[in-house]
PDB file of C-alpha atoms in Angstrom:
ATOM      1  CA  UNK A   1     -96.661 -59.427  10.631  1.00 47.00           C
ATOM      2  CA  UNK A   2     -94.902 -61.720   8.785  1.00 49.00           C
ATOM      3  CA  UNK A   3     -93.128 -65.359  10.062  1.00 53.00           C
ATOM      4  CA  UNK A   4     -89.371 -66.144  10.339  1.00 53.00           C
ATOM      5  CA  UNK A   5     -87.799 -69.082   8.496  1.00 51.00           C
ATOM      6  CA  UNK A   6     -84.329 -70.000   8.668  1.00 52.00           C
ATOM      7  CA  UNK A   7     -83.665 -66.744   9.627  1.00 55.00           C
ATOM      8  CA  UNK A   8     -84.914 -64.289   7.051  1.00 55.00           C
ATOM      9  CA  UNK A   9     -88.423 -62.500   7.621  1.00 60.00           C
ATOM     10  CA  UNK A  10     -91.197 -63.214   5.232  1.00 57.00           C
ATOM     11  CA  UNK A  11     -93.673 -60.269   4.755  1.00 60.00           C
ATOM     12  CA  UNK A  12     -97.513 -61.258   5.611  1.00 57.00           C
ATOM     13  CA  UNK A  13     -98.458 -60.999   2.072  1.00 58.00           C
ATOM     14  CA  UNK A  14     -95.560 -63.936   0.828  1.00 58.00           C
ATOM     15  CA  UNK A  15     -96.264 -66.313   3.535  1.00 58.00           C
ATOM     16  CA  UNK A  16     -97.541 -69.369   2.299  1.00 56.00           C
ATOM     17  CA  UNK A  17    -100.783 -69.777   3.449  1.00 59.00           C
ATOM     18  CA  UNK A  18    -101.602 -66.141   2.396  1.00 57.00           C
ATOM     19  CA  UNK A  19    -100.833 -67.427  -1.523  1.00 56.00           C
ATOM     20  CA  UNK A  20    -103.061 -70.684  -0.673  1.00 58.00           C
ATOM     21  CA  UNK A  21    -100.497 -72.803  -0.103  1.00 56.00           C
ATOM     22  CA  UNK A  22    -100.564 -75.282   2.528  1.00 56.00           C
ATOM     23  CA  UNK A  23     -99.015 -74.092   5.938  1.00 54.00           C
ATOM     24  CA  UNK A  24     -96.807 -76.914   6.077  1.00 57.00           C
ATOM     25  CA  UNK A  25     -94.992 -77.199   2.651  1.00 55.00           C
ATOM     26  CA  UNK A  26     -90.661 -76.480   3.227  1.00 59.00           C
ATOM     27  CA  UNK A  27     -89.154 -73.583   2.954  1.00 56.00           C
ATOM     28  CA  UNK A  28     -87.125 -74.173  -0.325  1.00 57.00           C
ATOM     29  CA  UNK A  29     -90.657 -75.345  -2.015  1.00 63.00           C
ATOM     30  CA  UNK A  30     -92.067 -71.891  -1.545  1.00 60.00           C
ATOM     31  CA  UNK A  31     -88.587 -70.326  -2.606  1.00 61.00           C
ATOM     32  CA  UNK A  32     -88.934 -72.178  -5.512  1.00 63.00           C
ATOM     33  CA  UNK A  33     -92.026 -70.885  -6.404  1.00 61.00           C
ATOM     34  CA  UNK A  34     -91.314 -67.628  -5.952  1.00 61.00           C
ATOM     35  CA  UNK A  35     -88.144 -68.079  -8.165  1.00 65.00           C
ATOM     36  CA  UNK A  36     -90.695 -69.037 -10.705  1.00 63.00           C
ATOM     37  CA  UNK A  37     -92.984 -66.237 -10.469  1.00 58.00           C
ATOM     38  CA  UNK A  38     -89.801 -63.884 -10.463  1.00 57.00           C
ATOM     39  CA  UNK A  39     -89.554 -62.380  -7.195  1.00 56.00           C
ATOM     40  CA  UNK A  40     -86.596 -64.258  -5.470  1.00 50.00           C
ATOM     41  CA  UNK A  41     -84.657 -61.018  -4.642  1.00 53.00           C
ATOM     42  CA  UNK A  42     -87.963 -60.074  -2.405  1.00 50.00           C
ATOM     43  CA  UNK A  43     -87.152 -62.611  -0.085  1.00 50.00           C
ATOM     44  CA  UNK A  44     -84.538 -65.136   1.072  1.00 50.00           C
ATOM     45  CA  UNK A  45     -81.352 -63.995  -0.057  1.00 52.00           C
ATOM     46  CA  UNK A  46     -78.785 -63.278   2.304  1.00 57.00           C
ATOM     47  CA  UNK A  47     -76.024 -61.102   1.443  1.00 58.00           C
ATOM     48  CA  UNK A  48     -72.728 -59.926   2.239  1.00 61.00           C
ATOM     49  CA  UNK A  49     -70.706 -56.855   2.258  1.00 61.00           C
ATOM     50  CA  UNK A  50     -68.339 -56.677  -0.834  1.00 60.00           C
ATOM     51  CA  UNK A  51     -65.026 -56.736  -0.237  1.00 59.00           C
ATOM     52  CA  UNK A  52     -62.897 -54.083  -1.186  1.00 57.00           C
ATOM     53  CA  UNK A  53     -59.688 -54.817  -4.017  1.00 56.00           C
ATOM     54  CA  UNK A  54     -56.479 -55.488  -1.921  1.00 58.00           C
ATOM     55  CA  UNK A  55     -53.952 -52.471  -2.825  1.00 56.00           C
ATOM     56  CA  UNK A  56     -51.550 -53.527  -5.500  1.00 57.00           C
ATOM     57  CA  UNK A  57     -47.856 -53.366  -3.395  1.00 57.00           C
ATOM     58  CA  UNK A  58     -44.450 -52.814  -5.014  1.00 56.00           C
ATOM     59  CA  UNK A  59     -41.049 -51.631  -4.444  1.00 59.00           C
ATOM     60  CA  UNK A  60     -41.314 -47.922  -3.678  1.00 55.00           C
ATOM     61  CA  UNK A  61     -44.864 -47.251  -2.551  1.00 53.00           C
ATOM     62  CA  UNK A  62     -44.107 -43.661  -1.750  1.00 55.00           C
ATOM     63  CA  UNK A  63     -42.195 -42.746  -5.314  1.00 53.00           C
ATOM     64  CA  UNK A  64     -45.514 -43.993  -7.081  1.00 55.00           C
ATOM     65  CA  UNK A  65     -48.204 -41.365  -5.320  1.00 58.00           C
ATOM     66  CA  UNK A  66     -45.586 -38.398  -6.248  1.00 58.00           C
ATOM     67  CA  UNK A  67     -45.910 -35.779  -9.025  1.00 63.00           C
ATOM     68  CA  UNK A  68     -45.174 -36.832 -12.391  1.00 65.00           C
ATOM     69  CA  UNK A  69     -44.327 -35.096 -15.301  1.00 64.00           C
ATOM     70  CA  UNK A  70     -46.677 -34.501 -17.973  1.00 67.00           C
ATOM     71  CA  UNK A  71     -46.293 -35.798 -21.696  1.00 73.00           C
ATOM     72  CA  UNK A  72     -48.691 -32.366 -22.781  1.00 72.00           C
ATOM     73  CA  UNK A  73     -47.385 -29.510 -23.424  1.00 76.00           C
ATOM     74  CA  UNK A  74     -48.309 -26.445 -21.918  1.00 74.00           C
ATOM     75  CA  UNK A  75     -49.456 -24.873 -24.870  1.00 72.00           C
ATOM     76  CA  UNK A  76     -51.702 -27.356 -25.647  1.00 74.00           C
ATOM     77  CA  UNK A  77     -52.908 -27.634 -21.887  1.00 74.00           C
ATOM     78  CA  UNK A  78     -53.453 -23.671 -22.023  1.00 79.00           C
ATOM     79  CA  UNK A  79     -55.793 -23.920 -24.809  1.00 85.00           C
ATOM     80  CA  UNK A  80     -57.805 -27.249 -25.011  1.00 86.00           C
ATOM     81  CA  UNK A  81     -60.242 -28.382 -22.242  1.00 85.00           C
ATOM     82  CA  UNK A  82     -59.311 -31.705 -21.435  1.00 80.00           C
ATOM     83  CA  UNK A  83     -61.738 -34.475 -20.562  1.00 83.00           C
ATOM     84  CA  UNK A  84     -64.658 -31.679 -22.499  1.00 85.00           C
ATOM     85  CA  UNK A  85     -65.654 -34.271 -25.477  1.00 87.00           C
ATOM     86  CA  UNK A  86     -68.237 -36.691 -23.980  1.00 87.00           C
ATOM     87  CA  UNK A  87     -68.785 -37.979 -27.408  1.00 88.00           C
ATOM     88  CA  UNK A  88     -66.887 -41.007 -28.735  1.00 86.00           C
ATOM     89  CA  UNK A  89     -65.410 -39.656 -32.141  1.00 89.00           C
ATOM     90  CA  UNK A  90     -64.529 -35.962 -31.639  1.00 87.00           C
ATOM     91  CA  UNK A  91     -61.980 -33.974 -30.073  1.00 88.00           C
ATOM     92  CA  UNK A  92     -61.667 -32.076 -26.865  1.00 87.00           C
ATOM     93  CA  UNK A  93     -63.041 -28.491 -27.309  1.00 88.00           C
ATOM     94  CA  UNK A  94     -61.016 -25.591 -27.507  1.00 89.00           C
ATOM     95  CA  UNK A  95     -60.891 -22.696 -25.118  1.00 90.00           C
ATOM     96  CA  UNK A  96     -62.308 -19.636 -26.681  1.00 90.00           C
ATOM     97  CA  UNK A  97     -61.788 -15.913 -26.056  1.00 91.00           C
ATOM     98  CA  UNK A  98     -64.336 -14.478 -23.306  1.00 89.00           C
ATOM     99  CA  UNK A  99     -65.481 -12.139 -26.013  1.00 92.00           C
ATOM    100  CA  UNK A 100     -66.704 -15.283 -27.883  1.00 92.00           C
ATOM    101  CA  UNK A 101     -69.023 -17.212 -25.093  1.00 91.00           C
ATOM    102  CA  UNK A 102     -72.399 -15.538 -24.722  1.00 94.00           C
ATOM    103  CA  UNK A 103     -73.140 -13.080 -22.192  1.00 92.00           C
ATOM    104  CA  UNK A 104     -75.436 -15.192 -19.820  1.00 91.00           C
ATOM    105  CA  UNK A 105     -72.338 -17.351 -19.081  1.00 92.00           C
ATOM    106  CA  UNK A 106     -70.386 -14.973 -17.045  1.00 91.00           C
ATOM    107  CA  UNK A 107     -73.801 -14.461 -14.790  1.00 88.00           C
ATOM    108  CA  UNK A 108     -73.925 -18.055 -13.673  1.00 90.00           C
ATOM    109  CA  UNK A 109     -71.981 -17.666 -10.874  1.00 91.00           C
ATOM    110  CA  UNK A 110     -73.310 -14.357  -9.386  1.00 89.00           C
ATOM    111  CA  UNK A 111     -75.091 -13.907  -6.151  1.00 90.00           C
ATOM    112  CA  UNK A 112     -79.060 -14.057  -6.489  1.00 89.00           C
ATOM    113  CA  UNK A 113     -81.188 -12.387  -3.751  1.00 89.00           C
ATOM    114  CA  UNK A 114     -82.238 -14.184  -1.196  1.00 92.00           C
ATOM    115  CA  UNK A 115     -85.921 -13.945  -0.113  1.00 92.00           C
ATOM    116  CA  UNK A 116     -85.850 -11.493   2.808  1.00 91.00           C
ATOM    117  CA  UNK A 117     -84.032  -9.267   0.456  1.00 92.00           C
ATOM    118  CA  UNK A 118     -86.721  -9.821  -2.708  1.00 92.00           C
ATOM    119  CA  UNK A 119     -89.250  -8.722   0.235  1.00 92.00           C
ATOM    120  CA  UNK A 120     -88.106  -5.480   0.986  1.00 92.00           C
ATOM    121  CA  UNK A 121     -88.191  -4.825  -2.080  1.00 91.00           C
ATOM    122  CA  UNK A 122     -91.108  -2.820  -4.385  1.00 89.00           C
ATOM    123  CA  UNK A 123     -92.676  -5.774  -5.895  1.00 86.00           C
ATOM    124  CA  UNK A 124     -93.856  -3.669  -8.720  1.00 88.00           C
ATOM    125  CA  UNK A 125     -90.413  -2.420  -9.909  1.00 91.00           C
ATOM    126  CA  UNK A 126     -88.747  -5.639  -9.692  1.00 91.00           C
ATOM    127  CA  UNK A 127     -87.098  -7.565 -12.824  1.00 91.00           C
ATOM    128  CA  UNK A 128     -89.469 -10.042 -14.276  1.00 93.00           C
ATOM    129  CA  UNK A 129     -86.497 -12.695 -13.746  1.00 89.00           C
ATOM    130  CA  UNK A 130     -86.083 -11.436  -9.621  1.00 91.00           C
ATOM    131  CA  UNK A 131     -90.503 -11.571  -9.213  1.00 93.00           C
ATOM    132  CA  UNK A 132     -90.700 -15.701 -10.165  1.00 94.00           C
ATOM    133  CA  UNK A 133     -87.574 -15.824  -7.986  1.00 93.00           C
ATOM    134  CA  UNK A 134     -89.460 -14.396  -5.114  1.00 93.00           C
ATOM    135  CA  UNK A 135     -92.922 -16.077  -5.701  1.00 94.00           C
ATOM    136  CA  UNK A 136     -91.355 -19.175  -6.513  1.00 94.00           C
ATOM    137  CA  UNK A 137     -89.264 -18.842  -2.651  1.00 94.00           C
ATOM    138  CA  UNK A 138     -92.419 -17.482  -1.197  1.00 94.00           C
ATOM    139  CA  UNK A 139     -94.037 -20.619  -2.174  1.00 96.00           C
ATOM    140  CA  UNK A 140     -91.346 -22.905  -0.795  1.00 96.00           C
ATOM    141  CA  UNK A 141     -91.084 -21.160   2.590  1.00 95.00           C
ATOM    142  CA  UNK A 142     -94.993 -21.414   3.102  1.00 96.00           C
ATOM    143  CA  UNK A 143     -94.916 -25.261   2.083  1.00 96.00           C
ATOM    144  CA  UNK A 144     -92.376 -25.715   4.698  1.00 95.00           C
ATOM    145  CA  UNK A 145     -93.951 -23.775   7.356  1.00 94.00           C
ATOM    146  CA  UNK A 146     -97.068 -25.701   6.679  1.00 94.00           C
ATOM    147  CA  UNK A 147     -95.243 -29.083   6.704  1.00 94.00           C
ATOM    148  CA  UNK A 148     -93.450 -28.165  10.088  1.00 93.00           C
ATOM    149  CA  UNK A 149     -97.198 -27.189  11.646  1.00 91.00           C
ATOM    150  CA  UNK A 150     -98.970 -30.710  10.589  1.00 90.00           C
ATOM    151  CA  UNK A 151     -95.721 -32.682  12.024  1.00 89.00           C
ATOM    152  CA  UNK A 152     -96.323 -30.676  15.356  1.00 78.00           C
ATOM    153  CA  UNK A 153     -99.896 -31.907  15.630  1.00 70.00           C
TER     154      UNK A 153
END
């Protein structure tokens, strides 16, 4: 267990006498040493909460946070993607026609079978893609039944 000094808790292993110092050397003489050796945020440094920006006030508070009218136009908000380019030169992308994005991209968002459902299943005429799903679920649910036994004993 570590001591208390001026309020903050030193851990076992940085008090003093554990490094070889002598027991009674000050406080701000071991501090100092460990600002040498580069471990000053381990110990000793009391800190407070930030505080939060004070809100910027002027005449008509409510007639700010209303809708404003946009300087795009709507054609060019119907087919660019804003806020798309995360480069620093470049332009946003344009939207495409769905016959131009690859197929895979429309089946990101389906459903995928959950394990009960992969289980009633014939193992041997499921999709190579839907047999790692279910092995790879079978796995996790048998990790976390094991876990939940060893926290029981």
């Amino acid at each position: 267990m570590g001591r208390a000094l001026l309020g903050f808790e030193i851990p076992q292993f940085l008090t003093p006498a554990f490094l070889g110092f002598r027991s009674n050397l000050p406080f701000f003489t071991v501090m100092h040493f460990f600002r040498r050796i580069g471990i000053s945020g381990v110990i000793g440094r009391r800190t407070f909460a930030a505080g939060g920006a004070k809100a910027k006030k002027g005449k008509g508070g409510a007639a700010a946070d209303g809708p404003r009218a946009s300087i795009i136009s709507k054609e060019i908000k119907s087919t660019t993607v804003f806020g798309g380019n995360i480069l620093k030169e470049g332009q946003d992308p344009k939207i495409l026609l769905d016959s131009e994005y690859p197929d895979w991209l429309w089946r990101l968002l389906d459903k995928r079978p959950a394990l009960s459902e992969l289980k009633r299943k014939d193992a041997e005429t499921l999709p190579y893609d839907d047999l790692k799903r279910l092995v790879k679920l079978d796995n996790h649910a048998r990790i976390k039944e094991n876990n939940s036994l060893k926290a029981k004993n």
